[in-house]
Coordinates of C-alpha atoms and ligand atoms in Angstrom, one line a residue:
X1 CA -35.2 -26.6 -56.4
X2 CA -32.3 -29.4 -55.0
X3 CA -33.8 -31.9 -53.4
X4 CA -32.6 -32.5 -49.9
X5 CA -31.6 -35.4 -47.9
X6 CA -34.2 -36.7 -45.6
X7 CA -34.9 -35.1 -42.3
X8 CA -33.3 -36.5 -39.1
X9 CA -35.6 -39.7 -38.0
X10 CA -38.0 -38.7 -35.2
X11 CA -37.1 -42.2 -33.2
X12 CA -34.0 -41.2 -32.8
X13 CA -34.0 -39.4 -28.9
X14 CA -30.5 -37.5 -29.6
X15 CA -31.6 -35.9 -32.5
X16 CA -31.2 -31.9 -30.7
X17 CA -27.2 -32.8 -30.3
X18 CA -26.6 -32.2 -33.8
X19 CA -30.5 -30.5 -35.2
X20 CA -30.7 -27.6 -37.4
X21 CA -33.9 -25.6 -35.6
X22 CA -35.4 -22.6 -38.0
X23 CA -36.8 -20.3 -35.3
X24 CA -39.9 -19.1 -36.9
X25 CA -41.4 -15.5 -35.2
X26 CA -45.1 -16.4 -36.2
X27 CA -46.3 -13.3 -36.3
X28 CA -43.7 -12.2 -39.6
X29 CA -43.4 -16.2 -40.7
X30 CA -46.6 -16.3 -43.0
X31 CA -50.4 -15.1 -42.7
X32 CA -53.1 -17.4 -43.4
X33 CA -56.1 -15.0 -43.3
X34 CA -55.1 -11.3 -44.7
X35 CA -55.3 -10.0 -41.5
X36 CA -51.5 -8.2 -41.9
X37 CA -50.2 -11.2 -39.0
X38 CA -48.6 -13.8 -39.5
X39 CA -50.6 -16.9 -38.2
X40 CA -50.3 -21.2 -37.2
X41 CA -52.1 -21.8 -40.5
X42 CA -49.5 -19.5 -42.1
X43 CA -46.8 -21.9 -40.9
X44 CA -48.7 -24.7 -41.7
X45 CA -48.9 -23.6 -45.4
X46 CA -45.3 -23.2 -45.3
X47 CA -43.8 -26.3 -43.5
X48 CA -42.8 -27.8 -46.8
X49 CA -41.1 -24.8 -47.5
X50 CA -38.8 -26.1 -44.3
X51 CA -38.7 -29.3 -45.1
X52 CA -37.3 -28.9 -48.8
X53 CA -34.9 -26.2 -47.0
X54 CA -33.5 -29.2 -44.8
X55 CA -34.4 -28.3 -41.2
X56 CA -35.0 -30.7 -38.5
X57 CA -36.9 -28.7 -36.4
X58 CA -38.7 -25.5 -35.5
X59 CA -38.9 -23.0 -32.9
X60 CA -42.4 -21.1 -32.6
X61 CA -42.0 -18.0 -30.7
X62 CA -45.4 -17.8 -28.0
X63 CA -48.7 -17.6 -29.7
X64 CA -50.1 -17.7 -26.8
X65 CA -53.4 -15.4 -25.5
X66 CA -51.3 -12.3 -24.7
X67 CA -52.2 -8.4 -25.2
X68 CA -48.6 -8.5 -27.5
X69 CA -47.1 -5.4 -25.7
X70 CA -44.0 -7.3 -26.1
X71 CA -44.6 -9.4 -29.1
X72 CA -46.3 -12.3 -27.5
X73 CA -43.8 -12.7 -24.6
X74 CA -46.1 -10.9 -22.3
X75 CA -48.7 -14.5 -22.1
X76 CA -52.3 -13.8 -20.5
X77 CA -53.3 -17.3 -20.8
X78 CA -50.1 -20.0 -21.3
X79 CA -52.8 -22.9 -22.5
X80 CA -54.3 -21.0 -25.3
X81 CA -53.8 -19.8 -29.1
X82 CA -54.3 -16.0 -29.2
X83 CA -57.1 -15.6 -31.8
X84 CA -55.0 -13.5 -33.6
X85 CA -52.5 -16.6 -34.2
X86 CA -55.1 -19.5 -34.8
X87 CA -57.3 -21.9 -32.2
X88 CA -55.4 -24.6 -30.1
X89 CA -57.2 -27.3 -33.3
X90 CA -54.8 -25.0 -36.0
X91 CA -51.6 -25.7 -33.2
X92 CA -52.5 -29.7 -33.2
X93 CA -53.2 -29.4 -37.1
X94 CA -49.4 -27.5 -37.2
X95 CA -47.7 -29.8 -34.9
X96 CA -49.3 -33.0 -36.7
X97 CA -48.3 -31.8 -39.8
X98 CA -44.7 -30.8 -39.1
X99 CA -44.4 -34.3 -37.5
X100 CA -46.0 -36.2 -41.0
X101 CA -42.7 -34.1 -42.6
X102 CA -40.6 -35.4 -40.4
X103 CA -40.1 -32.0 -38.4
X104 CA -39.9 -31.5 -34.5
X105 CA -41.7 -28.4 -33.1
X106 CA -40.4 -26.7 -30.3
X107 CA -42.4 -24.0 -28.4
X108 CA -41.6 -20.9 -26.0
X109 CA -42.3 -21.0 -22.2
X110 CA -42.3 -17.6 -20.2
X111 CA -42.0 -18.2 -17.0
X112 CA -40.6 -15.2 -15.6
X113 CA -43.5 -12.8 -16.1
X114 CA -46.8 -13.1 -17.1
X115 CA -48.7 -10.8 -18.6
X116 CA -50.1 -8.3 -16.4
X117 CA -53.4 -9.2 -17.7
X118 CA -53.1 -12.9 -16.9
X119 CA -55.9 -13.5 -14.3
X120 CA -53.7 -14.2 -11.8
X121 CA -52.2 -10.7 -11.7
X122 CA -55.9 -9.4 -11.6
X123 CA -56.3 -11.5 -8.9
X124 CA -53.1 -9.8 -7.4
X125 CA -54.6 -6.4 -7.7
X126 CA -57.4 -7.2 -6.6
X127 CA -56.3 -8.4 -3.5
X128 CA -54.9 -6.8 -0.2
X129 CA -50.7 -6.5 0.0
X130 CA -49.9 -9.7 2.0
X131 CA -52.5 -11.8 0.5
X132 CA -51.6 -15.0 -1.1
X133 CA -52.5 -13.7 -4.7
X134 CA -49.9 -11.4 -4.6
X135 CA -47.6 -13.7 -3.1
X136 CA -47.8 -15.2 -6.6
X137 CA -45.5 -12.0 -7.8
X138 CA -42.9 -9.6 -6.1
X139 CA -45.0 -7.0 -4.4
X140 CA -43.2 -4.8 -1.7
X141 CA -43.2 -1.8 0.2
X142 CA -41.7 1.0 -1.1
X143 CA -38.5 3.2 0.4
X144 CA -38.6 7.1 1.3
X145 CA -40.9 8.0 4.5
X146 CA -44.0 7.5 1.9
X147 CA -43.0 4.5 0.6
X148 CA -42.4 6.8 -2.4
X149 CA -39.6 5.3 -3.5
X150 CA -39.0 1.5 -5.5
X151 CA -38.1 -0.9 -2.7
X152 CA -34.7 -0.9 -4.9
X153 CA -32.3 0.2 -7.7
X154 CA -33.3 -2.5 -9.9
X155 CA -33.6 -1.5 -13.6
X156 CA -36.0 -3.0 -16.0
X157 CA -34.2 -4.4 -19.5
X158 CA -36.4 -2.2 -21.6
X159 CA -35.2 1.1 -19.5
X160 CA -36.3 2.7 -16.4
X161 CA -36.9 1.7 -13.1
X162 CA -38.0 -2.1 -12.8
X163 CA -40.7 -1.4 -10.4
X164 CA -44.3 0.0 -10.7
X165 CA -46.7 1.3 -7.8
X166 CA -50.1 0.7 -7.5
X167 CA -53.1 2.2 -5.7
X168 CA -52.7 1.1 -2.5
X169 CA -48.9 2.2 -2.3
X170 CA -47.4 -1.4 -3.3
X171 CA -44.8 -2.0 -5.5
X172 CA -44.4 -4.8 -8.3
X173 CA -41.2 -5.9 -10.2
X174 CA -41.2 -5.8 -13.6
X175 CA -37.8 -7.0 -15.0
X176 CA -38.8 -5.9 -18.7
X177 CA -42.2 -4.0 -19.2
X178 CA -44.8 -2.7 -16.5
X179 CA -47.0 -5.5 -18.5
X180 CA -45.0 -7.8 -17.7
X181 CA -44.9 -8.7 -13.8
X182 CA -42.0 -10.9 -12.2
X183 CA -43.8 -14.1 -11.1
X184 CA -42.4 -15.0 -7.6
X185 CA -40.7 -18.6 -8.4
X186 CA -40.5 -19.3 -4.5
X187 CA -43.8 -19.6 -4.4
X188 CA -45.0 -23.3 -4.5
X189 CA -47.7 -22.9 -6.2
X190 CA -46.2 -20.6 -9.1
X191 CA -43.8 -24.1 -9.9
X192 CA -46.7 -26.0 -9.5
X193 CA -48.4 -24.2 -12.3
X194 CA -45.6 -24.5 -15.0
X195 CA -45.0 -28.0 -14.2
X196 CA -48.7 -28.6 -15.6
X197 CA -47.9 -26.4 -18.6
X198 CA -45.3 -28.6 -19.6
X199 CA -47.0 -31.4 -19.7
X200 CA -50.0 -29.7 -21.3
X201 CA -47.5 -28.5 -24.5
X202 CA -46.0 -32.1 -23.8
X203 CA -49.4 -34.0 -24.2
X204 CA -50.2 -31.9 -27.3
X205 CA -46.9 -33.6 -29.1
X206 CA -44.3 -30.5 -28.9
X207 CA -40.8 -31.8 -28.8
X208 CA -38.9 -29.0 -26.6
X209 CA -39.3 -25.6 -24.8
X210 CA -36.9 -22.7 -25.3
X211 CA -36.7 -21.1 -22.0
X212 CA -37.4 -17.2 -22.0
X213 CA -35.2 -15.6 -19.3
X214 CA -34.6 -19.1 -18.5
X215 CA -31.7 -17.3 -15.7
X216 CA -33.8 -14.8 -14.1
X217 CA -36.6 -17.0 -12.1
X218 CA -34.9 -16.7 -8.6
X219 CA -34.2 -13.4 -7.3
X220 CA -31.3 -12.7 -4.6
X221 CA -33.1 -13.5 -1.0
X222 CA -33.8 -10.2 0.3
X223 CA -33.8 -8.4 -3.0
X224 CA -30.4 -6.4 -2.6
X225 CA -29.2 -3.2 -4.8
X226 CA -27.3 -3.4 -7.3
X227 CA -25.5 -0.6 -6.8
X228 CA -25.0 1.2 -10.3
X229 CA -27.7 3.0 -11.6
X230 CA -28.4 4.7 -15.3
X231 CA -28.8 7.7 -13.2
X232 CA -24.5 6.8 -12.3
X233 CA -23.9 6.7 -15.6
X234 CA -23.6 2.5 -15.4
X235 CA -26.9 1.2 -16.7
X236 CA -27.3 -2.1 -14.7
X237 CA -28.0 -4.1 -18.4
X238 CA -24.0 -3.6 -19.3
X239 CA -24.1 -6.3 -16.8
X240 CA -26.0 -8.5 -18.8
X241 CA -24.0 -11.0 -19.7
X242 CA -20.3 -10.2 -18.4
X243 CA -21.4 -9.6 -14.4
X244 CA -23.7 -10.8 -11.6
X245 CA -26.7 -9.0 -11.4
X246 CA -28.9 -10.0 -8.5
X247 CA -31.9 -11.1 -10.4
X248 CA -30.2 -12.8 -12.8
X249 CA -28.2 -16.3 -12.4
X250 CA -28.9 -17.1 -8.6
X251 CA -28.3 -20.8 -8.2
X252 CA -31.4 -21.6 -6.6
X253 CA -32.2 -21.4 -10.5
X254 CA -31.2 -24.7 -11.2
X255 CA -33.6 -26.3 -8.7
X256 CA -36.2 -25.3 -11.2
X257 CA -34.5 -27.3 -13.7
X258 CA -34.1 -30.2 -12.1
X259 CA -37.6 -30.5 -11.6
X260 CA -38.5 -29.9 -14.8
X261 CA -36.5 -32.5 -16.3
X262 CA -38.0 -35.7 -15.1
X263 CA -41.2 -34.2 -17.0
X264 CA -39.1 -33.8 -20.1
X265 CA -38.0 -37.4 -19.7
X266 CA -41.1 -39.2 -18.7
X267 CA -41.9 -38.3 -22.1
X268 CA -41.0 -40.6 -25.2
X269 CA -38.8 -39.2 -28.4
X270 CA -36.3 -37.1 -26.7
X271 CA -38.1 -34.1 -25.7
X272 CA -35.9 -31.5 -24.9
X273 CA -35.2 -27.8 -23.6
X274 CA -33.1 -25.1 -24.4
X275 CA -32.3 -22.2 -22.2
X276 CA -32.4 -18.3 -23.4
X277 CA -29.7 -17.6 -20.4
X278 CA -27.2 -14.8 -19.9
X279 CA -24.4 -15.6 -17.4
X280 CA -21.6 -13.6 -15.9
X281 CA -19.3 -16.6 -18.1
X282 CA -19.1 -19.9 -20.4
X283 CA -18.4 -21.4 -17.2
X284 CA -21.7 -20.3 -15.4
X285 CA -23.6 -20.6 -18.5
X286 CA -22.8 -24.5 -18.6
X287 CA -24.4 -25.1 -15.5
X288 CA -28.0 -25.2 -17.0
X289 CA -26.6 -27.7 -19.3
X290 CA -26.4 -31.6 -18.3
X291 CA -28.5 -34.7 -17.9
X292 CA -30.4 -33.7 -14.9
X293 CA -31.1 -29.6 -16.2
X294 CA -31.7 -28.8 -19.5
X295 CA -30.4 -30.2 -22.6
X296 CA -28.6 -27.0 -24.2
X297 CA -28.5 -22.8 -23.8
X298 CA -27.7 -20.7 -26.4
X299 CA -24.3 -19.6 -27.3
X300 CA -24.8 -16.0 -27.7
X301 CA -21.1 -15.7 -27.8
X302 CA -21.1 -16.3 -31.2
X303 CA -23.6 -14.1 -32.1
X304 CA -21.3 -11.1 -30.1
X305 CA -18.0 -12.3 -32.0
X306 CA -16.5 -9.5 -34.1
X307 CA -15.3 -10.5 -37.7
X308 CA -11.9 -11.9 -37.1
X309 CA -11.0 -15.1 -36.7
X310 CA -9.3 -14.4 -33.3
X311 CA -12.9 -13.8 -32.1
X312 CA -14.5 -16.4 -33.7
X313 CA -11.9 -19.0 -32.7
X314 CA -11.8 -18.3 -29.3
X315 CA -15.6 -18.4 -28.8
X316 CA -15.8 -22.0 -30.1
X317 CA -13.1 -23.2 -28.8
X318 CA -14.4 -22.0 -25.3
X319 CA -18.0 -23.2 -26.4
X320 CA -16.3 -26.7 -27.4
X321 CA -14.5 -27.3 -23.7
X322 CA -17.2 -26.5 -21.6
X323 CA -19.8 -28.7 -23.6
X324 CA -17.3 -31.8 -23.7
X325 CA -17.4 -31.3 -20.0
X326 CA -21.0 -31.1 -19.6
X327 CA -21.5 -33.4 -22.2
X328 CA -23.7 -32.3 -24.6
X329 CA -22.7 -30.4 -27.8
X330 CA -23.0 -26.2 -27.7
X331 CA -25.8 -24.3 -30.1
X332 CA -24.8 -22.0 -32.8
X333 CA -26.3 -18.6 -33.3
X334 CA -26.4 -16.2 -35.4
X335 CA -29.4 -14.1 -35.3
X336 CA -33.0 -14.0 -33.1
X337 CA -35.5 -11.9 -32.9
X338 CA -34.0 -9.9 -30.1
X339 CA -30.7 -9.0 -32.3
X340 CA -29.9 -6.8 -35.3
X341 CA -29.6 -9.3 -38.6
X342 CA -26.4 -10.4 -39.0
X343 CA -26.1 -9.4 -42.6
X344 CA -26.4 -5.7 -41.4
X345 CA -24.4 -6.6 -37.8
X346 CA -21.2 -7.4 -40.5
X347 CA -20.9 -4.5 -42.6
X348 CA -24.5 -4.3 -44.4
X349 CA -24.8 -3.8 -48.2
X350 CA -22.5 -6.4 -50.4
X351 CA -19.5 -6.6 -47.3
X352 CA -22.1 -7.7 -44.8
X353 CA -24.1 -10.5 -47.0
X354 CA -20.8 -12.1 -48.4
X355 CA -19.6 -11.7 -44.7
X356 CA -23.2 -13.5 -43.6
X357 CA -23.0 -16.1 -46.4
X358 CA -19.8 -17.6 -45.2
X359 CA -20.5 -17.3 -41.4
X360 CA -23.2 -19.6 -42.0
X361 CA -21.0 -22.0 -43.9
X362 CA -19.0 -21.4 -40.8
X363 CA -21.7 -22.4 -38.2
X364 CA -23.2 -25.3 -40.0
X365 CA -19.8 -26.9 -40.3
X366 CA -19.2 -26.9 -36.4
X367 CA -20.5 -29.5 -33.9
X368 CA -23.5 -29.3 -32.1
X369 CA -26.7 -27.7 -32.8
X370 CA -27.4 -24.8 -35.1
X371 CA -30.7 -22.2 -34.8
X372 CA -31.6 -20.3 -37.6
X373 CA -33.5 -17.6 -37.6
X374 CA -36.3 -16.6 -40.2
X375 CA -35.1 -15.1 -43.2
X376 CA -31.4 -15.4 -42.4
X377 CA -31.6 -17.8 -45.6
X378 CA -33.1 -15.1 -47.4
X379 CA -29.6 -13.4 -46.7
X380 CA -32.7 -10.5 -44.7
X381 CA -30.6 -7.0 -43.9
X382 CA -32.1 -5.6 -40.7
X383 CA -35.2 -3.0 -42.1
X384 CA -33.2 0.2 -40.2
X385 CA -35.5 3.0 -41.5
X386 CA -39.0 1.8 -40.0
X387 CA -40.9 5.1 -39.1
X388 CA -40.8 5.6 -35.4
X389 CA -44.8 5.3 -35.4
X390 CA -44.8 2.0 -36.8
X391 CA -42.4 0.7 -34.2
X392 CA -44.1 -1.8 -31.6
X393 CA -41.0 -2.8 -29.3
X394 CA -42.0 -1.8 -25.9
X395 CA -38.4 -0.7 -25.2
X396 CA -38.4 2.0 -27.9
X397 CA -40.0 4.9 -25.8
X398 CA -37.6 4.2 -22.8
X399 CA -34.2 3.5 -24.9
X400 CA -34.8 4.4 -28.2
X401 CA -33.6 1.1 -29.6
X402 CA -36.1 -1.0 -31.1
X403 CA -35.7 -4.8 -32.4
X404 CA -38.4 -4.2 -34.9
X405 CA -36.0 -3.9 -37.7
X406 CA -35.5 -8.0 -37.4
X407 CA -39.3 -8.7 -37.0
X408 CA -40.3 -7.5 -40.8
X409 CA -42.7 -10.5 -42.3
X410 CA -40.4 -12.6 -44.2
X411 CA -41.0 -12.1 -48.6
X412 CA -42.0 -15.3 -49.9
X413 CA -42.7 -14.0 -53.8
X414 CA -44.6 -11.8 -56.3
X415 CA -44.0 -8.2 -57.2
X416 CA -45.9 -6.1 -54.8
X417 CA -44.9 -5.6 -51.2
X418 CA -45.6 -7.4 -48.6
X419 CA -43.9 -10.1 -51.0
X420 CA -46.3 -13.4 -50.9
X421 CA -46.6 -13.1 -47.3
X422 CA -50.5 -12.5 -47.0
X423 CA -52.7 -15.2 -48.4
X424 CA -53.5 -13.4 -51.8
X425 CA -49.9 -12.2 -52.6
X426 CA -51.2 -7.8 -51.8
X427 CA -52.8 -7.2 -48.4
X428 CA -51.7 -5.5 -45.1
X429 CA -48.4 -6.7 -43.1
X430 CA -47.9 -5.4 -39.5
X431 CA -44.3 -4.0 -40.5
X432 CA -43.7 -2.6 -43.8
X433 CA -41.1 -4.6 -46.4
X434 CA -38.7 -2.6 -48.0
X435 CA -39.3 -2.8 -51.7
X436 CA -35.5 -4.1 -52.3
X437 CA -36.8 -7.4 -50.8
X438 CA -38.8 -8.4 -54.1
X439 CA -35.2 -9.4 -55.4
X440 CA -34.7 -10.9 -51.7
X441 CA -38.1 -13.4 -51.8
X442 CA -38.2 -17.3 -51.4
X443 CA -39.5 -17.6 -55.2
X444 CA -36.9 -15.1 -56.7
X445 CA -34.4 -16.7 -55.0
X446 CA -35.0 -20.7 -55.7
X447 CA -33.3 -21.7 -58.4
X448 CA -30.5 -19.2 -58.6
X449 CA -27.3 -20.9 -58.2
X450 CA -25.6 -18.0 -56.6
X451 CA -28.4 -16.7 -54.3
X452 CA -28.3 -17.1 -50.5
X453 CA -31.5 -19.3 -50.5
X454 CA -29.8 -22.0 -52.4
X455 CA -26.2 -21.7 -50.4
X456 CA -28.1 -22.3 -47.1
X457 CA -30.6 -25.5 -49.2
X458 CA -27.2 -26.9 -50.5
X459 CA -25.3 -26.5 -47.2
X460 CA -28.3 -27.7 -45.1
X461 CA -28.2 -31.1 -47.2
X462 CA -24.2 -31.5 -47.3
X463 CA -24.4 -30.7 -43.7
X464 CA -26.8 -34.1 -43.4
X465 CA -24.5 -35.8 -45.4
X466 CA -21.3 -35.7 -43.9
X467 CA -21.1 -34.3 -40.5
X468 CA -24.6 -34.6 -38.9
X469 CA -25.9 -37.7 -39.7
X470 CA -26.9 -40.0 -36.1
X471 CA -24.3 -42.2 -35.0
X472 CA -21.7 -40.1 -36.9
X473 CA -19.0 -37.9 -35.6
X474 CA -21.7 -36.0 -33.2
X475 CA -22.1 -39.8 -31.5
X476 CA -20.8 -40.1 -28.0
X477 CA -17.4 -41.4 -29.2
X478 CA -16.0 -38.3 -29.9
X479 CA -17.5 -35.5 -28.2
X480 CA -16.0 -32.4 -29.9
X481 CA -15.2 -34.0 -33.4
X482 CA -13.3 -30.9 -34.7
X483 CA -9.9 -30.3 -35.4
X484 CA -8.2 -27.2 -36.4
X485 CA -5.7 -27.7 -39.4
X486 CA -2.6 -25.1 -39.9
X487 CA -3.6 -22.3 -41.6
X488 CA -2.1 -18.7 -42.9
X489 CA -3.4 -16.0 -39.7
X490 CA -6.6 -14.8 -40.1
X491 CA -8.0 -17.7 -41.7
X492 CA -9.9 -20.6 -40.2
X493 CA -9.4 -23.6 -40.8
X494 CA -10.9 -26.9 -39.5
X495 CA -11.5 -30.8 -40.2
X496 CA -15.0 -32.6 -38.9
X497 CA -14.0 -36.1 -37.3
X498 CA -15.3 -38.7 -39.9
X499 CA -15.9 -41.7 -38.9
X500 CA -13.5 -44.7 -40.1
X501 CA -14.0 -45.2 -43.9
X502 CA -16.5 -42.1 -44.0
X503 CA -14.9 -38.9 -45.8
X504 CA -13.9 -36.0 -43.9
X505 CA -15.2 -32.5 -44.0
X506 CA -12.9 -29.4 -43.8
X507 CA -14.3 -26.1 -43.3
X508 CA -12.3 -22.6 -44.4
X509 CA -12.9 -19.2 -43.6
X510 CA -10.9 -16.3 -45.1
X511 CA -11.2 -13.3 -42.4
X512 CA -7.2 -12.2 -43.3
X513 CA -8.7 -9.1 -45.6
X514 CA -6.9 -10.8 -48.6
X515 CA -7.5 -13.5 -51.1
X516 CA -5.9 -16.9 -49.6
X517 CA -3.9 -20.2 -51.4
X518 CA -6.1 -23.1 -50.8
X519 CA -3.9 -26.4 -49.8
X520 CA -4.6 -29.0 -52.1
X521 CA -4.3 -31.6 -49.4
X522 CA -8.2 -30.4 -47.8
X523 CA -9.9 -32.4 -50.7
X524 CA -12.4 -31.3 -53.5
X525 CA -14.6 -28.3 -53.1
X526 CA -18.2 -28.8 -52.1
X527 CA -19.6 -25.6 -51.6
X528 CA -18.2 -22.2 -51.2
X529 CA -19.9 -18.6 -49.7
X530 CA -18.1 -17.1 -53.1
X531 CA -16.9 -18.9 -56.2
X532 CA -12.8 -20.4 -55.4
X533 CA -10.5 -18.6 -58.0
X534 CA -9.3 -21.4 -59.9
X535 CA -5.7 -19.8 -61.0
X536 CA -2.5 -22.3 -62.2
X537 CA -4.2 -25.5 -61.0
X538 CA -4.3 -23.8 -57.7
X539 CA -7.2 -22.4 -55.5
X540 CA -7.8 -19.1 -53.7
X541 CA -10.4 -18.0 -51.5
X542 CA -11.4 -15.4 -51.7
X543 CA -11.5 -12.5 -49.0
X544 CA -14.7 -13.0 -46.9
X545 CA -15.6 -16.3 -48.2
X546 CA -16.0 -19.6 -46.4
X547 CA -15.7 -23.0 -48.5
X548 CA -16.2 -26.5 -47.5
X549 CA -13.9 -29.6 -49.3
X550 CA -14.5 -33.4 -48.7
X551 CA -11.6 -35.5 -48.0
X552 CA -11.4 -39.2 -49.6
X553 CA -11.9 -41.7 -46.7
X554 CA -9.1 -42.7 -44.5
X555 CA -9.2 -46.2 -43.7
Ligands
NOJ1 C1 -36.7 -12.7 -24.5 C2 -37.4 -12.4 -25.4 O1 -36.3 -13.2 -26.6 C3 -37.6 -10.9 -25.7 O2 -38.2 -10.8 -27.0 C4 -38.6 -11.0 -25.0 O3 -38.4 -9.2 -24.8 C5 -38.0 -11.2 -23.5 N1 -37.3 -12.1 -23.2 C6 -38.9 -10.9 -22.3 O4 -39.4 -11.7 -22.2
MG2 MG1 -53.2 -14.1 -39.6

């Protein structure tokens, strides 16, 4: 195995600016007890893998007590671990193990909604309309002569109306599944509770939070209609990230983060928060970031970019310009647990894999923080043929869309499914892995220089050496740290600004559809997603490939 450079020191408060964060979808990462479900001890056991991969931090998806209707994004107790995932002691052990290896740990916080199994919601249902218990959620009278119609036209992100009626006639709001009632963030008790929850996990040593639906907690006063619905052929979800909805990205949501930031700052060692936020423009998204709000927001535009140089260039330029304004480098994301894996989005099969490998080198060469989704380092494709009866995404029955295909348990090794996911190689897994994954397991790829896993390992090592060193080009002196180079059409070419005396890194990505000649002035190749073609003393970069070059230090 290729040895990796040492991780960023945990004493660096600005670690998140250039970190590589690995998203652990806990349920599908590693199963320690053979019940077919990944757990915290499983995470603990695989920490050396993550250290050797060369990432700086882990983001764990929710492991709290939950009926698991929405994969744990339906939390019944924000201060406890679900028995399926282990215990609080297992959490402490896992985070201690991570810190000992120099890895930071970010946890998911789900403040927009609780589970309907949360004691607050049970109490709300038992209490009368107008009670303090109901006021922690969004209960309203219906419309129509008998209140038989929902209070407004809002639609659930998972399909269908965003309102469910309770036996006494009131309706409650749920922007997601009916088992995920939205909390009322205009109620001070809700705010106080979440501030305590943040402290609870900060006290346990977490290095940061990924904030679920960070744009959703405040709803427009009076809960006005959107004025367009699926019934008239214009689903509201089409406005997500493109337009303003009365239930998303309301100005007052920023008050919440201005209250959270001092809490994070009151702890030592650079505790941070990253928003899962959707806004109508990069400018509106940037409002979540800054010294008095959050440290980062996921840059989903990068994930949504199409396979073309223009599309990527536009997203990169916009993101870097916004990050300069707010004074924080942006984030880069290609996949997560909600989105079809990028190998498949880019065309599936060999083409998709080639492009995914090139995209990885592009992303890892950019200034800022990178979020990897578990399994992308193995080049895993989306599993498209899961039997319907095994799919667990609550959106599936209502929309026919399911996110299960990117959540299949990871293949670690061995010849039989689920390929080392469980403690003794065999055993159950909550979703079946395709037999083609035998060749994609960690063990199968380790030591194979052509493998995607070794490409990621090598790239992460080089990234540390050349672009992400603390005090290096990501430091305050040059907030962007990237300059575009002249290139042929369809080719992305940029240099990372190196500090004086350090070698510079050049990245080329060929999206032109034909091999391109590499300019000898770019320096010596140090890594390529496909072997460069050496001919007549010149070098060609193949189609759908990327490569990094190191230029000697300039004065
Ligand atoms: C975003 C999460 O990433 C997704 O998995 C979840 O279903 C929704 N938020 C609701 O919590
Ligand atoms: Mg288990």
